[in-house]
mmCIF file of C-alpha atoms in Angstrom:
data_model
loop_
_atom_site.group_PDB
_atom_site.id
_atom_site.type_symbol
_atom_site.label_atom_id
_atom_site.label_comp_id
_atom_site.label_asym_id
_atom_site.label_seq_id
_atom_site.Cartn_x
_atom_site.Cartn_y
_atom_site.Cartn_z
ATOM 1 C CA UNK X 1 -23.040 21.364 -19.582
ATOM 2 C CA UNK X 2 -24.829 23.615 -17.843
ATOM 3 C CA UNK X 3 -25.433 27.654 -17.323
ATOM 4 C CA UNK X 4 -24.141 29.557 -14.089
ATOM 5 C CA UNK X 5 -26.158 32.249 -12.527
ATOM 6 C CA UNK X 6 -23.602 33.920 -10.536
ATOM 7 C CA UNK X 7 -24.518 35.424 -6.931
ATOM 8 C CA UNK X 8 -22.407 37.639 -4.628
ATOM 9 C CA UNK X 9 -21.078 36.897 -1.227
ATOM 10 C CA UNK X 10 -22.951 36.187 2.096
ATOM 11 C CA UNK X 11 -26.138 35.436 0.049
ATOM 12 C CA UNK X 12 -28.575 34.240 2.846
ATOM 13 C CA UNK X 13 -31.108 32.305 3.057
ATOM 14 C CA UNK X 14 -33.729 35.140 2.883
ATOM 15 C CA UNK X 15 -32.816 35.887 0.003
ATOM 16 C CA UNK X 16 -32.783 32.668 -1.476
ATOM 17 C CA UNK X 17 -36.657 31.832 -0.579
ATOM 18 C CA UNK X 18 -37.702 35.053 1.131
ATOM 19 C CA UNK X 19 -39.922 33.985 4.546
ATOM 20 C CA UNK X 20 -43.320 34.980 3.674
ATOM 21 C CA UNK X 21 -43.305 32.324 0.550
ATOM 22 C CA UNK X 22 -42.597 30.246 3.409
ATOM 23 C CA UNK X 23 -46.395 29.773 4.467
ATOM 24 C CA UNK X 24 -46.965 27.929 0.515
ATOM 25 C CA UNK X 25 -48.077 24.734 1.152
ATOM 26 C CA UNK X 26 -45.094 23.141 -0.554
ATOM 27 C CA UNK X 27 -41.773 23.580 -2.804
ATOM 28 C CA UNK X 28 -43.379 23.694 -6.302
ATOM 29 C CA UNK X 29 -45.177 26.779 -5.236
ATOM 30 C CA UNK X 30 -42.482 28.536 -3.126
ATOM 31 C CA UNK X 31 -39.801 27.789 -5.961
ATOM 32 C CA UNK X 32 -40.789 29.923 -8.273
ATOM 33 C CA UNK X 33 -40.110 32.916 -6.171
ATOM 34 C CA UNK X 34 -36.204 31.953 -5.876
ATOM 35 C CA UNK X 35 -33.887 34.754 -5.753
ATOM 36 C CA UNK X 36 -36.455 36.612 -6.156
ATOM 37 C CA UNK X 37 -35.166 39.898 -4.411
ATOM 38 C CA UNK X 38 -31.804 39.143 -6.380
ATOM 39 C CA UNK X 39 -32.970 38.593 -9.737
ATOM 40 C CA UNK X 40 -36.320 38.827 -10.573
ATOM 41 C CA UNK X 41 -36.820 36.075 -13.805
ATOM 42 C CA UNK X 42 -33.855 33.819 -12.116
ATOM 43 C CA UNK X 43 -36.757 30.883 -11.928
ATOM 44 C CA UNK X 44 -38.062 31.692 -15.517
ATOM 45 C CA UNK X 45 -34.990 31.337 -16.891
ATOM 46 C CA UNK X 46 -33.104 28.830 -14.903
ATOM 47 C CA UNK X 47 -32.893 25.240 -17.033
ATOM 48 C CA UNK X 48 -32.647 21.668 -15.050
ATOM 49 C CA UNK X 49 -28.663 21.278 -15.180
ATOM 50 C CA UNK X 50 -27.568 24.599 -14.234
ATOM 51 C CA UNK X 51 -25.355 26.092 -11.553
ATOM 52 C CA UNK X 52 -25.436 28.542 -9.165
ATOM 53 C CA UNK X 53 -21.200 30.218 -8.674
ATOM 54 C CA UNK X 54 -21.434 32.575 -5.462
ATOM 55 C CA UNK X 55 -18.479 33.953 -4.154
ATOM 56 C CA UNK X 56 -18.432 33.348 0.412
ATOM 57 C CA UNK X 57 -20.981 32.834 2.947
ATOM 58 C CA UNK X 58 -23.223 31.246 0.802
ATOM 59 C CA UNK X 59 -26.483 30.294 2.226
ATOM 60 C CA UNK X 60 -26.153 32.294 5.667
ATOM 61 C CA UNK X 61 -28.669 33.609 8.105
ATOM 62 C CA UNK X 62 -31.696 31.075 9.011
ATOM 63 C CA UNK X 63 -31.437 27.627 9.391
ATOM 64 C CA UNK X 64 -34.798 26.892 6.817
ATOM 65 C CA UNK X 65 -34.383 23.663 4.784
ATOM 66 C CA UNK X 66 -36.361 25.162 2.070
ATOM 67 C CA UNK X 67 -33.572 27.144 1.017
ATOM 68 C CA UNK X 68 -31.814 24.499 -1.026
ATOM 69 C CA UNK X 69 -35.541 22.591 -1.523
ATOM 70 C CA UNK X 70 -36.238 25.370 -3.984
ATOM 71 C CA UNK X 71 -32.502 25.084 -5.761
ATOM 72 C CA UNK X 72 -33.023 21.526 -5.946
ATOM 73 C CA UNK X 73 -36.586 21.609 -7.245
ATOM 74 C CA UNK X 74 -35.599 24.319 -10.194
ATOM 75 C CA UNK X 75 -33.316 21.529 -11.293
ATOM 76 C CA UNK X 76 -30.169 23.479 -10.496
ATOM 77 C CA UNK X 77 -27.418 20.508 -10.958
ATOM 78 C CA UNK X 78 -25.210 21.749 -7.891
ATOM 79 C CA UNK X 79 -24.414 25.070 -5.698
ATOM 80 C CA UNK X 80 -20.388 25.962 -6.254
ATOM 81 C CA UNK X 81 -18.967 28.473 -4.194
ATOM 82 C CA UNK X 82 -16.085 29.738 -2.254
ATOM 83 C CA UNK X 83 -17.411 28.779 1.265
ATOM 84 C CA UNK X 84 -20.913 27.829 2.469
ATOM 85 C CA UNK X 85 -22.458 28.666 6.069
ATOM 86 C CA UNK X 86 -22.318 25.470 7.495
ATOM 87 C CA UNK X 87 -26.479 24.962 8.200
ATOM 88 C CA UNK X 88 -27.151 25.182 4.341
ATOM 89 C CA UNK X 89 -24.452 23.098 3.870
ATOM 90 C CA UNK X 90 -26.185 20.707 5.836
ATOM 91 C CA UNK X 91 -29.631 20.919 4.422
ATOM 92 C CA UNK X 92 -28.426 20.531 1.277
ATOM 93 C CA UNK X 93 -26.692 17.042 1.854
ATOM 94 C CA UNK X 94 -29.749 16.576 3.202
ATOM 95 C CA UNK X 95 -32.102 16.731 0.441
ATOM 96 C CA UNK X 96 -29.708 15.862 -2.508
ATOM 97 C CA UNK X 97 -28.858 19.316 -3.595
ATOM 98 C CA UNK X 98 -24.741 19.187 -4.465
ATOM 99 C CA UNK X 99 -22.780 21.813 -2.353
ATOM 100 C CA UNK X 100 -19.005 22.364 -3.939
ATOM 101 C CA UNK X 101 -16.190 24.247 -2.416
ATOM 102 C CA UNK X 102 -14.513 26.109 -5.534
ATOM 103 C CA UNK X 103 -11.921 28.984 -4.038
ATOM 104 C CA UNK X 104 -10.599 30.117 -7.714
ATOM 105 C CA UNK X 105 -13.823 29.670 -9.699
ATOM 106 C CA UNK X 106 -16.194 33.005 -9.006
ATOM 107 C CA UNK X 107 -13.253 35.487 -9.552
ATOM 108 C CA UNK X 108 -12.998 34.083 -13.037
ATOM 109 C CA UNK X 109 -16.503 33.290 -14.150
ATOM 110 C CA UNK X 110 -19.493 35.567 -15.541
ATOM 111 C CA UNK X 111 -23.325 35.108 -15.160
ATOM 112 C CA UNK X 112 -24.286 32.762 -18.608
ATOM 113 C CA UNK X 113 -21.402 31.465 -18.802
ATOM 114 C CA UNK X 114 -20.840 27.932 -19.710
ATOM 115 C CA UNK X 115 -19.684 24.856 -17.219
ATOM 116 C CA UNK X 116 -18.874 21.315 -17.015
ATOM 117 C CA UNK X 117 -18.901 19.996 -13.700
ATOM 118 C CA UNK X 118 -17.315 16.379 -13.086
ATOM 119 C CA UNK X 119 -18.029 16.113 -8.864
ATOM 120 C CA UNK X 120 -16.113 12.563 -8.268
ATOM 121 C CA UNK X 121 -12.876 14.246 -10.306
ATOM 122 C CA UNK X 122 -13.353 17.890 -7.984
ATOM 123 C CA UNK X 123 -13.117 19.580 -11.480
ATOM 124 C CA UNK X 124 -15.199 22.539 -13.341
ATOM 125 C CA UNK X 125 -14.340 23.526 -17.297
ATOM 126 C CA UNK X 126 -15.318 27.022 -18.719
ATOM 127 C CA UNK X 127 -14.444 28.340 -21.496
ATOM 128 C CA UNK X 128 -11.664 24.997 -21.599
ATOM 129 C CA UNK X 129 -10.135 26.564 -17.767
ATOM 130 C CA UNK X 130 -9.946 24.283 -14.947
ATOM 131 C CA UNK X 131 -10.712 24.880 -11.719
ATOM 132 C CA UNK X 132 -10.073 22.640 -8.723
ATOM 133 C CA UNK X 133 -13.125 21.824 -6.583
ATOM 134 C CA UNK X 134 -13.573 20.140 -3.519
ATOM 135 C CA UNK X 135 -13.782 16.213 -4.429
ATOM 136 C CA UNK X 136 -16.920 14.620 -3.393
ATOM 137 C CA UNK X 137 -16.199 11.374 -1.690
ATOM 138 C CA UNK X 138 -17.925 8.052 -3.019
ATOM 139 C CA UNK X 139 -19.807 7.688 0.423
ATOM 140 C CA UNK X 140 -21.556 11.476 -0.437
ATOM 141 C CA UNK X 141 -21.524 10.759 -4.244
ATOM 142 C CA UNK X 142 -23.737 7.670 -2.861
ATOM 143 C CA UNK X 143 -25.658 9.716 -0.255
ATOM 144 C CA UNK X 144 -26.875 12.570 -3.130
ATOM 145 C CA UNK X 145 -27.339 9.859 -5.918
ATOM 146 C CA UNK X 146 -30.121 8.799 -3.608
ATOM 147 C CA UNK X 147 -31.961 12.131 -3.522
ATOM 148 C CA UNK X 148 -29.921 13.171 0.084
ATOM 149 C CA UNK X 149 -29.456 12.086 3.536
ATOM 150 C CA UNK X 150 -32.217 11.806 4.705
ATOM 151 C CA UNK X 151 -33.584 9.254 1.433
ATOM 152 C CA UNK X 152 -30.452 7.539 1.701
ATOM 153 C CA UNK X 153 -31.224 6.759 5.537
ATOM 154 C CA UNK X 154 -34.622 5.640 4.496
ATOM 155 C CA UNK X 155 -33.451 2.879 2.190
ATOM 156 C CA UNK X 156 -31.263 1.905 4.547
ATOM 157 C CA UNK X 157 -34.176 1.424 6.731
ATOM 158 C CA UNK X 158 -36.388 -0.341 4.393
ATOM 159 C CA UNK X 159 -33.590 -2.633 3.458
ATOM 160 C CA UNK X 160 -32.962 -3.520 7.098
ATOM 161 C CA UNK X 161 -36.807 -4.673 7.505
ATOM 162 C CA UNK X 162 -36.091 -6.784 3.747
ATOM 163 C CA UNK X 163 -33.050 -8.416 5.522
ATOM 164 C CA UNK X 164 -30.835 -7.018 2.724
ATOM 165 C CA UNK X 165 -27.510 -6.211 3.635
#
């Protein structure tokens, strides 16, 4: 059970992690300016767990991976909305940071609200509603249990040197 924080549509990237936190030395210090143009104490008050509900286009504009690096880092459990622009889709497969198609959810959901999120069944519960989600696959299940692509492509690696198969 977690809390959504609910964005409107074609939320990019800038404001997400605007670009001059870009120049921190690393996420910890950039993530604490999240949304910051949007909502001002969203990374005070965001709790590991919780969800961010957009409505389209979320994650447009630049391609920066630090986008969803801050999300992820917050604790933010997974990023549910009605479509995503495909580059922060990307990134965020690739660092572990769950990306759901939910077409029916935003129109019927409020900021604090509530949620249950069960990603293998492609379900979300507020307020006892269901909403259908897009179904993660096992393979991607697999891929974001170990902390993204890219990790997931790194054990593979280091089991290849072990011989493990």
């Amino acid at each position: 059970m977690g809390k959504i924080f609910r964005f409107h549509k074609d939320v990019d990237t800038d404001q997400i992690i605007a670009s001059q936190y870009l120049l921190y030395p690393d996420i910890e210090e950039m993530k604490v300016h999240t949304f910051e143009s949007l909502d001002k104490t969203f990374a005070e008050r965001v709790q590991p767990g919780d969800f961010v509900v957009a409505d389209e286009n979320f994650g447009c504009g630049s391609s920066r991976e630090q986008a969803p690096s801050v999300l992820k880092a917050l604790g933010v459990k997974a990023v549910i909305a009605k479509s995503f622009a495909r580059i922060f889709y990307r990134n965020a497969i690739n660092i572990g940071l769950p990306v759901i198609v939910c077409k029916d959810l935003y129109d019927h959901v409020q900021d604090g609200d509530e949620m249950e999120l069960d990603m293998s069944a492609g379900v979300a519960v507020v307020d006892g509603a269901e909403y259908a989600c897009t179904k993660l696959p096992e393979y991607m299940q697999g891929i974001l249990d170990q902390g993204g692509l890219i990790a997931s492509l790194n054990v593979e690696a280091d089991d290849e040197k072990e011989g493990v198969r």
